[in-house]
Amino acid sequence: MVVAGDIIIRAMKPDTTINQLRHFVGQEVVLSGWAYNVRSSGKIVFLLLRDGTGLCQCVVEKNEQTEPFFESAKRTTQESSVTISGLVREEPRAEGGYELAVSGFELLHAAKDYPITPKAHGIDFLMRHRHLWFRSRRQEVILKIRATLTDAIRRFFNDNGYVNIDTPIFSPAAGEGASTLFSVDYFGEPVYLAQTGQLYVEAACMAHRKVYCFGPTFRAEKSKTRRHLTEFWMVEPEIAFAELDDVLAVAEDFIISLRDRVLRDHREHLQFLGRDLAQLERIRKPFVRLRYNDAIELLHSDAAQQLLQRDLEAKNQQITTLEQELAEATEKAKSAAKQWEKDKAAAREIEIREELAELREQVANIPHHVELAKNFQWGKDLGGSDETIISRLHEQPVFCTHYPKQVKAFYMKVNKQDPRLVNNFDLLAPEGFGEIIGGSQREDEYDVLLERIHEEGLPVEPYEWYLDLRRYGSVPHGGFGLGVERTLCWLAGLKHIREAIPYARMMGKIYP
RNA sequence: UCCCCGAUAGCUCAAUGGUAGAGCGAGCGGCUGUUAACCGCUAGGUUCUAGGUUCGAGUCCUAGUCGGGGAGCCA
């Protein structure tokens, strides 16, 4: 039966996809895809087709030619798969500017009760239907940008002389902080899912000079925030004959290249997501370099306090505005003449309530943040609110460098001028998106590294191979890790990290 | 681990302690330019669980489960 339909539909017509339609204006073509939305009146059907490359309105007018399939087209349910032929024509009223005047129609599979309807849904429901949520416009766009981002990451390193080294996911011992590792039964032995490939990539670095690993990493942290996943993707370059400044320069070029590529390939997608492109476009070298000691001064400064004060005022102002809007929406939801107007007002009401709740929480937190900043003491790690303050006081991304060694990992290079510090850095993305890179120069002196292992109370034996790298031709070297999902959040302007990965693994979430 | 909020139809949400409703979705019908189309009709409920208060609990109280937001920690 498919064959018969095929012959009728396909005879002499080229198969194409929606993103190619502009090359076929005035011609008959065949499209296949899924019904995104179907509207009909008595004698005309508008079927919005989704084919993975775009959306196209397919118009079926009732006449002799369409008579055999008109009813079938009219009754097509959401997300049913179809093959449609028709004449491509320019049409300003249609989304995308082109539409198909349908001449042939075949239903491949009728979807029954597709769960994600064209109305509002809660996040829990959407996450449980992640496998179907992919088909929604916003999710499709985000994951397309992600695919470009991961390609741009590999491209940068491959084009710049780095060798890709795949590091193991099963790790024999806890590298740092065993509590944050997932343990797995490995033939009766407890092993752990890798939370970094760095130590392994360092070894390869001594063979290849410039290397990187790229893959999933795992953190068993019980954190439930919009910035955390238990499984996320990280790329970790490692460079021989490099000191801290050399690593910073690489990170800078790397970030610029990712920004350039995503902006080049996804301008329209970013606009669809509501991203402020000017914020991305203004990013340029050099990024801000801020030493930990200076960051503390900044946190203690009037500028920081004023920023928070201005924030408080701006947010209170926003709350007032939103409260007015909420009252209007509530009134409209009750009094509007048309049902759809009520609907829209009610939906807006829910949106406003959510925004208000978020703003009120932020306002409630500001005094706390003020205190944290004012009382920040030397020797502590920078907290989330501190990072936000620092990044908001600068136009460009900020490298925070030279942290106290007690809050950092044992392998970071102890600073020669001030041995209380290490030659490390975090990169803070602008607009308060927070930390997207953590990196350092590595300790290359055998004695110092051994000392640090002892200081941290770590067993030496599992690190013998790592110490070997300092026994046989040790060189200054360093690298960093960039979190793919956090970077995507920044580039695409996503509020929550769960949208930045196809299947988010979070505390207590493993389906689908 | 800590703090705040929530759980009512497939979905999104209503319901001064007093007969559980609406819209969407589904089913049926109407409509030749719709844009989350629109209009009419129909079906759809163990109000998260277990206790308690009360003449009476979706609503109040206690505990638990699950979810959301935030803190800490981090990419």
Coordinates of C-alpha atoms (C1' of nucleotides) in Angstrom, one line a residue:
Chain A
M1 CA 0.0 0.0 0.0
V2 CA 2.9 2.2 0.7
V3 CA 4.2 1.5 -2.8
A4 CA 0.9 2.6 -4.4
G5 CA 1.0 5.8 -2.3
D6 CA 4.6 6.3 -3.2
I7 CA 4.0 6.1 -6.8
I8 CA 1.3 8.6 -6.8
I9 CA 3.1 11.0 -4.4
R10 CA 6.6 10.7 -5.6
A11 CA 6.2 10.4 -9.4
M12 CA 8.7 12.8 -11.0
K13 CA 8.9 15.0 -7.9
P14 CA 12.2 15.6 -6.0
D15 CA 12.4 14.7 -2.3
T16 CA 13.6 17.6 -0.2
T17 CA 13.6 19.1 3.2
I18 CA 12.0 22.3 4.5
N19 CA 15.3 24.2 4.8
Q20 CA 15.8 23.7 1.0
L21 CA 12.4 25.0 -0.1
R22 CA 13.6 28.3 -1.2
H23 CA 15.4 26.5 -4.1
F24 CA 12.1 24.9 -5.3
V25 CA 9.7 27.8 -5.6
G26 CA 7.2 27.1 -8.3
Q27 CA 8.1 23.4 -8.3
E28 CA 6.4 20.2 -7.0
V29 CA 8.3 18.6 -4.2
V30 CA 7.9 15.8 -1.7
L31 CA 8.4 16.4 2.1
S32 CA 8.2 14.0 4.9
G33 CA 7.9 14.7 8.6
W34 CA 5.6 15.0 11.5
A35 CA 2.4 17.1 12.0
Y36 CA 3.4 19.9 14.4
N37 CA -0.1 21.4 14.4
V38 CA -3.2 20.9 12.3
R39 CA -5.9 23.5 11.9
S40 CA -8.9 23.1 9.6
S41 CA -12.1 24.7 8.5
G42 CA -14.7 23.0 6.4
K43 CA -12.8 23.1 3.1
I44 CA -9.2 24.0 3.9
V45 CA -6.6 22.4 6.1
F46 CA -3.5 24.0 7.4
L47 CA -1.0 21.3 8.4
L48 CA 2.2 22.7 10.0
L49 CA 4.8 20.1 9.1
R50 CA 8.0 19.6 11.1
D51 CA 10.8 17.7 9.4
G52 CA 13.8 18.3 11.6
T53 CA 15.1 21.1 9.4
G54 CA 12.3 23.5 9.9
L55 CA 8.6 24.1 9.8
C56 CA 6.4 24.4 6.7
Q57 CA 2.7 25.2 6.5
C58 CA 1.1 22.7 4.1
V59 CA -2.3 23.9 2.7
V60 CA -4.9 21.4 1.6
E61 CA -7.8 23.0 -0.3
K62 CA -10.8 20.8 -0.9
N63 CA -11.1 20.0 -4.7
E64 CA -11.1 17.1 -7.0
Q65 CA -7.4 16.5 -6.7
T66 CA -7.4 16.5 -2.9
E67 CA -10.7 14.7 -2.5
P68 CA -9.2 11.2 -2.0
F69 CA -7.1 12.3 1.0
F70 CA -8.8 15.5 2.2
E71 CA -10.6 13.9 5.2
S72 CA -7.4 12.0 6.2
A73 CA -5.4 15.2 6.1
K74 CA -8.0 17.0 8.1
R75 CA -8.0 14.3 10.8
T76 CA -4.2 14.2 11.1
T77 CA -3.3 14.2 14.8
Q78 CA -0.4 16.0 16.3
E79 CA 3.0 14.3 15.7
S80 CA 1.6 11.8 13.2
S81 CA 4.2 11.0 10.5
V82 CA 3.3 11.9 7.0
T83 CA 4.6 12.2 3.4
I84 CA 3.2 15.2 1.5
S85 CA 3.7 16.4 -2.0
G86 CA 2.8 19.8 -3.4
L87 CA 3.7 23.0 -5.1
V88 CA 6.2 25.3 -3.3
R89 CA 5.2 28.9 -3.2
E90 CA 6.3 32.1 -1.4
E91 CA 3.7 33.1 1.2
P92 CA 4.4 35.9 3.7
R93 CA 1.5 34.8 5.9
A94 CA 3.2 31.4 6.5
E95 CA 5.9 30.7 9.0
G96 CA 9.3 30.6 7.2
G97 CA 7.9 32.5 4.2
Y98 CA 7.1 29.4 2.1
E99 CA 4.2 27.1 2.0
L100 CA 3.2 23.9 0.2
A101 CA 0.0 23.8 -1.8
V102 CA -0.7 20.1 -1.2
S103 CA -1.3 17.7 -4.2
G104 CA -0.6 14.4 -2.5
F105 CA -0.8 13.1 1.1
E106 CA 0.1 9.9 2.8
L107 CA -0.3 9.1 6.5
L108 CA 2.6 6.9 7.6
H109 CA 1.6 6.5 11.2
A110 CA -1.3 8.1 13.1
A111 CA -0.1 9.3 16.5
K112 CA -2.7 8.9 19.3
D113 CA -3.0 11.4 22.1
Y114 CA 0.5 13.0 21.9
P115 CA 1.1 14.2 25.5
I116 CA 2.8 17.5 24.8
T117 CA -0.1 19.7 23.7
P118 CA 0.3 23.2 22.2
K119 CA -0.4 24.7 25.7
A120 CA 1.7 25.3 28.8
H121 CA 3.2 22.4 30.7
G122 CA 5.1 22.1 33.9
I123 CA 8.8 21.3 34.0
D124 CA 8.3 18.0 35.8
F125 CA 6.0 16.8 33.1
L126 CA 8.3 18.0 30.3
M127 CA 11.3 16.3 31.9
R128 CA 9.4 13.0 32.2
H129 CA 8.6 13.4 28.5
R130 CA 12.1 14.5 27.5
H131 CA 12.1 11.9 24.7
L132 CA 9.2 13.7 23.1
W133 CA 10.1 17.2 24.3
F134 CA 13.0 17.1 21.8
R135 CA 10.4 17.7 19.1
S136 CA 9.4 21.1 20.5
R137 CA 10.9 24.1 18.8
R138 CA 12.9 25.5 21.6
Q139 CA 14.5 22.2 22.6
E140 CA 15.3 21.4 18.9
V141 CA 17.1 24.7 18.6
I142 CA 19.0 24.3 21.9
L143 CA 20.3 20.9 21.0
K144 CA 21.3 22.0 17.5
I145 CA 23.4 24.8 19.1
R146 CA 24.9 22.2 21.4
A147 CA 26.0 20.1 18.5
T148 CA 27.7 23.1 16.9
L149 CA 29.3 23.9 20.2
T150 CA 30.8 20.4 20.7
D151 CA 32.0 20.5 17.1
A152 CA 33.6 23.9 17.6
I153 CA 35.3 22.6 20.7
R154 CA 36.9 19.7 18.8
R155 CA 37.7 21.9 15.9
F156 CA 39.6 24.4 18.0
F157 CA 41.9 21.8 19.4
N158 CA 42.2 19.7 16.3
D159 CA 43.1 22.7 14.2
N160 CA 45.7 23.9 16.8
G161 CA 47.9 20.9 17.0
Y162 CA 46.3 19.1 20.0
V163 CA 46.0 15.4 20.1
N164 CA 42.7 14.0 21.3
I165 CA 43.3 11.5 24.1
D166 CA 40.4 9.5 25.5
T167 CA 40.6 9.0 29.2
P168 CA 39.0 6.2 31.2
I169 CA 35.6 6.6 32.9
F170 CA 36.4 3.8 35.5
S171 CA 38.9 5.2 37.9
P172 CA 40.7 3.1 40.5
A173 CA 40.9 5.6 43.3
A174 CA 39.4 8.8 44.6
G175 CA 41.4 11.6 43.1
E176 CA 40.0 14.3 45.4
G177 CA 37.0 14.3 47.7
A178 CA 35.7 10.7 47.6
S179 CA 32.2 11.9 48.6
T180 CA 31.6 13.4 45.2
L181 CA 32.3 10.2 43.3
F182 CA 29.9 7.5 42.1
S183 CA 31.2 4.1 43.1
V184 CA 30.7 1.1 40.9
D185 CA 31.2 -2.6 41.5
Y186 CA 34.1 -3.6 39.2
F187 CA 34.4 -7.4 39.5
G188 CA 34.0 -7.1 43.2
E189 CA 36.3 -4.2 43.6
P190 CA 34.9 -0.7 44.3
V191 CA 35.9 1.7 41.5
Y192 CA 34.7 5.2 40.7
L193 CA 33.2 7.1 37.7
A194 CA 35.7 9.7 36.6
Q195 CA 35.1 13.3 37.7
T196 CA 38.0 14.5 35.6
G197 CA 40.4 13.1 33.0
Q198 CA 43.1 15.6 33.9
L199 CA 45.7 13.4 35.6
Y200 CA 45.5 10.9 32.7
V201 CA 45.7 13.6 30.1
E202 CA 48.8 15.1 31.9
A203 CA 50.7 11.8 31.2
A204 CA 49.7 11.9 27.5
C205 CA 50.8 15.6 27.4
M206 CA 54.4 14.5 28.1
A207 CA 54.2 12.3 25.0
H208 CA 52.3 14.6 22.6
R209 CA 53.0 18.1 23.9
K210 CA 49.5 19.4 23.4
V211 CA 46.5 17.1 24.2
Y212 CA 42.9 17.2 25.2
C213 CA 40.2 14.8 26.4
F214 CA 36.5 15.3 25.9
G215 CA 33.8 13.2 27.4
P216 CA 31.3 12.8 30.2
T217 CA 32.3 13.3 33.8
F218 CA 30.4 12.4 37.0
R219 CA 29.9 14.2 40.3
A220 CA 27.9 12.7 43.1
E221 CA 27.3 16.1 44.7
K222 CA 23.9 16.3 46.2
S223 CA 23.2 19.7 44.7
K224 CA 19.9 20.7 43.4
T225 CA 20.4 23.9 41.5
R226 CA 20.0 25.2 38.0
R227 CA 23.8 25.0 37.5
H228 CA 24.4 21.3 38.5
L229 CA 24.2 18.0 36.8
T230 CA 25.5 14.6 38.1
E231 CA 26.7 13.7 34.6
F232 CA 28.1 16.5 32.3
W233 CA 30.5 16.9 29.5
M234 CA 33.9 18.5 30.0
V235 CA 36.8 19.2 27.6
E236 CA 40.2 19.3 29.2
P237 CA 43.2 20.5 27.3
E238 CA 46.7 20.1 28.7
I239 CA 49.7 21.9 27.4
A240 CA 53.4 21.2 27.9
F241 CA 56.0 24.0 28.3
A242 CA 53.3 26.3 29.5
E243 CA 52.9 28.5 32.6
L244 CA 49.8 30.1 33.9
D245 CA 49.8 33.0 31.5
D246 CA 50.2 30.7 28.5
V247 CA 47.2 28.6 29.7
L248 CA 45.1 31.8 30.2
A249 CA 45.9 32.9 26.6
V250 CA 44.7 29.5 25.2
A251 CA 41.5 29.7 27.3
E252 CA 40.9 33.2 25.9
D253 CA 41.3 32.2 22.3
F254 CA 39.3 29.1 22.9
I255 CA 36.3 31.0 24.3
I256 CA 36.4 33.6 21.5
S257 CA 36.4 30.8 18.9
L258 CA 33.4 29.1 20.5
R259 CA 31.5 32.4 20.6
D260 CA 32.4 33.2 17.0
R261 CA 31.3 29.9 15.7
V262 CA 28.0 29.8 17.6
L263 CA 27.2 33.4 16.6
R264 CA 28.1 32.6 13.0
D265 CA 26.0 29.5 12.7
H266 CA 23.1 30.2 15.0
R267 CA 22.2 33.9 14.8
E268 CA 18.5 33.2 14.1
H269 CA 18.3 30.4 16.7
L270 CA 19.8 32.6 19.4
Q271 CA 17.3 35.3 18.5
F272 CA 14.5 32.7 18.7
L273 CA 15.7 31.9 22.2
G274 CA 15.6 35.5 23.1
R275 CA 19.4 35.8 23.6
D276 CA 20.7 39.4 23.6
L277 CA 23.3 39.1 20.8
A278 CA 25.0 42.4 21.7
Q279 CA 26.1 40.8 25.0
L280 CA 27.9 38.1 23.0
E281 CA 29.2 40.4 20.3
R282 CA 31.0 42.7 22.7
I283 CA 33.2 39.9 24.1
R284 CA 36.8 40.4 23.0
K285 CA 40.3 39.9 24.1
P286 CA 41.8 40.6 26.6
F287 CA 39.5 39.3 29.3
V288 CA 39.9 40.7 32.8
R289 CA 42.6 39.2 34.9
L290 CA 41.9 39.5 38.6
R291 CA 44.0 38.0 41.3
Y292 CA 42.2 36.4 44.3
N293 CA 43.7 39.1 46.6
D294 CA 42.3 41.8 44.4
A295 CA 39.0 40.0 44.1
I296 CA 38.6 40.2 47.9
E297 CA 39.3 44.0 47.8
L298 CA 36.7 44.3 45.1
L299 CA 34.2 42.4 47.2
H300 CA 35.0 44.7 50.2
S301 CA 34.8 47.9 48.0
D302 CA 32.1 50.5 47.8
A303 CA 31.5 49.5 44.1
A304 CA 30.4 46.0 45.2
Q305 CA 28.1 47.4 47.8
Q306 CA 26.7 49.9 45.4
L307 CA 26.1 47.3 42.8
L308 CA 24.1 45.2 45.2
Q309 CA 22.2 48.3 46.4
R310 CA 21.3 49.2 42.8
D311 CA 20.3 45.6 42.2
L312 CA 18.0 45.7 45.2
E313 CA 16.3 48.9 43.9
A314 CA 16.0 47.7 40.4
K315 CA 14.5 44.4 41.5
N316 CA 12.0 46.1 43.8
Q317 CA 11.1 48.3 40.9
Q318 CA 10.6 45.3 38.7
I319 CA 8.4 43.7 41.4
T320 CA 6.2 46.7 41.5
T321 CA 5.8 46.8 37.8
L322 CA 5.0 43.1 37.7
E323 CA 2.5 43.3 40.5
Q324 CA 0.6 45.9 38.5
E325 CA 0.8 43.8 35.4
L326 CA -0.4 40.8 37.4
A327 CA -3.5 42.8 38.6
E328 CA -4.2 43.7 35.0
A329 CA -3.9 40.1 33.8
T330 CA -6.1 38.8 36.7
E331 CA -8.7 41.4 35.8
K332 CA -8.5 40.5 32.1
A333 CA -8.6 36.8 32.8
K334 CA -12.0 37.4 34.4
S335 CA -13.5 40.0 32.2
A336 CA -12.2 39.3 28.7
A337 CA -14.9 38.7 26.2
K338 CA -13.2 35.9 24.2
Q339 CA -12.1 32.7 25.7
W340 CA -8.7 32.8 24.1
E341 CA -8.1 36.2 25.6
K342 CA -8.9 34.8 29.1
D343 CA -6.6 31.9 28.3
K344 CA -3.8 34.2 27.3
A345 CA -4.3 36.4 30.4
A346 CA -4.3 33.4 32.6
A347 CA -1.1 32.0 31.1
R348 CA 0.5 35.4 31.6
E349 CA -0.7 35.4 35.2
I350 CA 1.2 32.2 35.8
E351 CA 4.3 33.5 34.1
I352 CA 4.2 36.7 36.2
R353 CA 3.7 34.8 39.4
E354 CA 6.8 32.7 38.6
E355 CA 8.9 35.8 37.8
L356 CA 7.7 37.4 41.0
A357 CA 8.6 34.5 43.1
E358 CA 12.0 34.4 41.6
L359 CA 12.6 38.1 42.1
R360 CA 11.3 38.1 45.7
E361 CA 13.7 35.3 46.4
Q362 CA 16.6 37.2 44.9
V363 CA 15.6 40.3 46.8
A364 CA 15.5 38.3 50.0
N365 CA 19.0 37.0 49.3
I366 CA 20.7 40.3 48.5
P367 CA 21.2 41.4 52.2
H368 CA 22.8 38.0 52.7
H369 CA 25.1 38.6 49.7
V370 CA 26.0 42.0 50.9
E371 CA 27.1 40.4 54.2
L372 CA 29.0 37.6 52.5
A373 CA 30.9 40.1 50.3
K374 CA 31.6 42.6 53.1
N375 CA 32.8 39.8 55.5
F376 CA 34.7 37.8 52.9
Q377 CA 37.9 36.5 54.6
W378 CA 41.1 35.6 53.0
G379 CA 41.6 31.8 52.6
K380 CA 38.0 30.9 51.7
D381 CA 36.9 29.9 48.2
L382 CA 34.8 32.4 46.3
G383 CA 31.1 31.6 46.6
G384 CA 28.4 31.8 43.9
S385 CA 27.2 35.2 44.9
D386 CA 30.8 36.5 45.1
E387 CA 31.4 35.3 41.6
T388 CA 28.2 37.0 40.4
I389 CA 29.3 40.3 41.9
I390 CA 32.7 40.1 40.4
S391 CA 31.5 39.2 36.9
R392 CA 28.8 41.9 37.0
L393 CA 31.4 44.6 37.8
H394 CA 33.2 43.8 34.5
E395 CA 32.1 44.0 30.9
Q396 CA 34.3 41.1 29.8
P397 CA 34.8 37.5 31.1
V398 CA 36.9 37.5 34.2
F399 CA 39.9 35.2 35.0
C400 CA 40.1 34.9 38.8
T401 CA 43.7 33.7 39.5
H402 CA 46.0 32.8 42.4
Y403 CA 43.7 31.3 45.0
P404 CA 44.9 30.1 48.4
K405 CA 46.3 26.6 48.0
Q406 CA 44.2 25.2 50.9
V407 CA 41.0 25.5 48.9
K408 CA 42.5 24.0 45.7
A409 CA 43.6 20.6 44.5
F410 CA 47.0 19.1 45.4
Y411 CA 48.2 19.1 41.8
M412 CA 48.1 22.9 41.3
K413 CA 51.4 24.7 41.0
V414 CA 52.5 26.4 44.2
N415 CA 53.3 30.1 43.5
K416 CA 57.0 31.0 43.8
Q417 CA 56.5 34.5 45.0
D418 CA 53.8 33.7 47.5
P419 CA 53.7 30.0 48.5
R420 CA 50.3 30.4 50.2
L421 CA 48.9 30.7 46.7
V422 CA 48.6 28.4 43.6
N423 CA 48.9 29.3 39.9
N424 CA 45.3 28.5 39.2
F425 CA 42.3 30.2 37.6
D426 CA 38.6 30.2 37.2
L427 CA 36.9 31.8 34.2
L428 CA 33.6 33.6 35.1
A429 CA 31.3 34.1 32.2
P430 CA 29.6 37.5 31.9
E431 CA 26.1 38.5 33.0
G432 CA 26.3 36.4 36.1
F433 CA 26.4 33.1 34.3
G434 CA 29.2 32.1 36.6
E435 CA 32.1 29.7 36.4
I436 CA 32.5 27.9 33.1
I437 CA 36.2 27.0 33.3
G438 CA 38.5 25.9 36.1
G439 CA 42.2 25.4 35.4
S440 CA 45.8 25.7 36.6
Q441 CA 49.4 25.3 36.0
R442 CA 50.4 21.9 37.4
E443 CA 52.9 21.3 40.1
D444 CA 56.0 20.0 38.1
E445 CA 58.5 19.7 41.0
Y446 CA 58.6 16.2 42.4
D447 CA 59.4 17.3 46.0
V448 CA 56.7 19.9 46.2
L449 CA 54.0 17.6 44.7
L450 CA 54.9 14.8 47.1
E451 CA 54.7 17.3 49.9
R452 CA 51.2 18.4 48.7
I453 CA 50.0 14.8 48.5
H454 CA 51.0 14.4 52.2
E455 CA 49.5 17.7 53.2
E456 CA 46.1 16.6 51.8
G457 CA 46.4 13.3 53.6
L458 CA 46.3 11.3 50.3
P459 CA 47.9 7.9 49.9
V460 CA 51.0 8.1 47.8
E461 CA 50.9 4.6 46.2
P462 CA 48.0 5.3 43.8
Y463 CA 49.8 8.4 42.6
E464 CA 53.1 6.7 41.9
W465 CA 52.5 6.8 38.1
Y466 CA 51.5 10.5 38.4
L467 CA 54.7 11.2 40.3
D468 CA 56.7 9.4 37.5
L469 CA 55.8 12.4 35.3
R470 CA 57.9 14.5 37.6
R471 CA 60.7 11.9 37.7
Y472 CA 61.3 11.6 34.0
G473 CA 61.7 14.9 32.2
S474 CA 59.3 17.1 34.1
V475 CA 58.3 20.4 32.4
P476 CA 56.1 23.3 33.3
H477 CA 52.6 22.5 32.0
G478 CA 49.0 23.3 32.6
G479 CA 45.5 23.1 31.4
F480 CA 41.8 23.6 32.2
G481 CA 38.4 22.0 32.1
L482 CA 35.5 23.7 30.4
G483 CA 31.9 22.6 31.2
V484 CA 30.0 22.2 27.9
E485 CA 26.5 22.6 29.4
R486 CA 27.4 25.7 31.4
T487 CA 29.0 27.2 28.4
L488 CA 25.9 26.5 26.4
C489 CA 23.8 28.1 29.1
W490 CA 25.9 31.3 28.7
L491 CA 26.0 31.3 24.9
A492 CA 22.3 30.5 24.4
G493 CA 21.1 32.4 27.5
L494 CA 19.5 29.4 29.2
K495 CA 18.3 29.8 32.7
H496 CA 18.6 26.2 33.6
I497 CA 21.3 23.6 32.8
R498 CA 18.7 20.8 32.3
E499 CA 17.9 22.2 28.9
A500 CA 21.5 22.2 27.9
I501 CA 22.0 18.4 27.7
P502 CA 19.8 15.9 25.8
Y503 CA 19.2 13.6 28.8
A504 CA 19.8 15.5 32.1
R505 CA 21.1 13.4 35.0
M506 CA 20.4 15.2 38.2
M507 CA 20.0 14.3 41.8
G508 CA 17.1 11.8 41.9
K509 CA 16.4 12.0 38.1
I510 CA 17.3 9.1 35.8
Y511 CA 14.2 8.8 33.5
P512 CA 14.0 8.6 30.6
Chain B
rU1 C1' 22.7 18.2 54.4
rC2 C1' 19.9 23.0 55.4
rC3 C1' 15.9 26.9 54.2
rC4 C1' 11.4 28.2 51.3
rC5 C1' 7.2 26.6 48.1
rG6 C1' 4.0 23.0 46.0
rA7 C1' 1.0 18.2 44.9
rU8 C1' -7.0 18.5 42.5
rA9 C1' -9.3 15.4 35.3
rG10 C1' -4.1 13.1 30.3
rC11 C1' -2.0 18.7 30.7
rU12 C1' -2.2 23.9 32.9
rC13 C1' -4.9 25.6 36.8
rA14 C1' -9.7 27.2 39.9
rA15 C1' -12.8 26.0 44.2
rU16 C1' -14.7 32.2 52.4
rG17 C1' -14.5 24.4 56.3
rG18 C1' -20.6 23.1 53.2
rU19 C1' -23.2 19.6 45.9
rA20 C1' -15.1 19.2 43.0
rG21 C1' -15.1 23.3 38.1
rA22 C1' -12.7 25.9 33.5
rG23 C1' -9.5 25.9 29.4
rC24 C1' -6.4 22.8 26.5
rG25 C1' -6.1 17.7 24.8
rA26 C1' -9.5 13.4 23.3
rG27 C1' -14.5 12.1 20.7
rC28 C1' -18.7 14.1 17.5
rG29 C1' -20.5 18.2 14.5
rG30 C1' -19.7 23.3 12.0
rC31 C1' -16.6 26.8 9.3
rU32 C1' -12.0 28.2 2.3
rG33 C1' -6.4 31.9 4.9
rU34 C1' -5.6 29.7 9.8
rU35 C1' -1.0 31.4 13.1
rA36 C1' -1.2 28.1 20.8
rA37 C1' -7.3 29.3 15.0
rC38 C1' -12.5 29.7 16.3
rC39 C1' -17.8 28.0 17.6
rG40 C1' -21.4 24.0 19.6
rC41 C1' -22.0 19.3 22.1
rU42 C1' -20.0 14.7 24.8
rA43 C1' -16.9 11.8 27.9
rG44 C1' -13.3 12.3 31.7
rG45 C1' -12.0 12.5 39.5
rU46 C1' -9.8 7.2 45.4
rU47 C1' -8.3 15.9 45.3
rC48 C1' -0.1 12.3 46.7
rU49 C1' -0.1 8.6 51.2
rA50 C1' -1.2 7.6 56.4
rG51 C1' -3.1 9.4 60.7
rG52 C1' -5.8 13.5 63.4
rU53 C1' -9.4 17.9 64.5
rU54 C1' -14.7 18.7 63.0
rC55 C1' -21.7 17.6 62.4
rG56 C1' -18.9 18.1 57.8
rA57 C1' -11.9 18.3 55.1
rG58 C1' -9.5 19.4 48.4
rU59 C1' -9.3 23.3 52.2
rC60 C1' -7.1 23.0 59.1
rC61 C1' -3.1 20.0 62.1
rU62 C1' 1.0 16.0 62.3
rA63 C1' 4.2 12.6 59.8
rG64 C1' 5.9 10.7 55.3
rU65 C1' 6.6 10.4 49.8
rC66 C1' 7.5 13.0 45.4
rG67 C1' 8.5 17.5 42.8
rG68 C1' 10.1 22.9 42.2
rG69 C1' 13.3 27.0 43.8
rG70 C1' 17.6 28.5 46.6
rA71 C1' 22.2 27.7 49.9
rG72 C1' 26.7 24.9 50.3
rC73 C1' 30.1 22.5 46.7
rC74 C1' 31.6 22.6 41.9
rA75 C1' 32.4 22.5 35.3

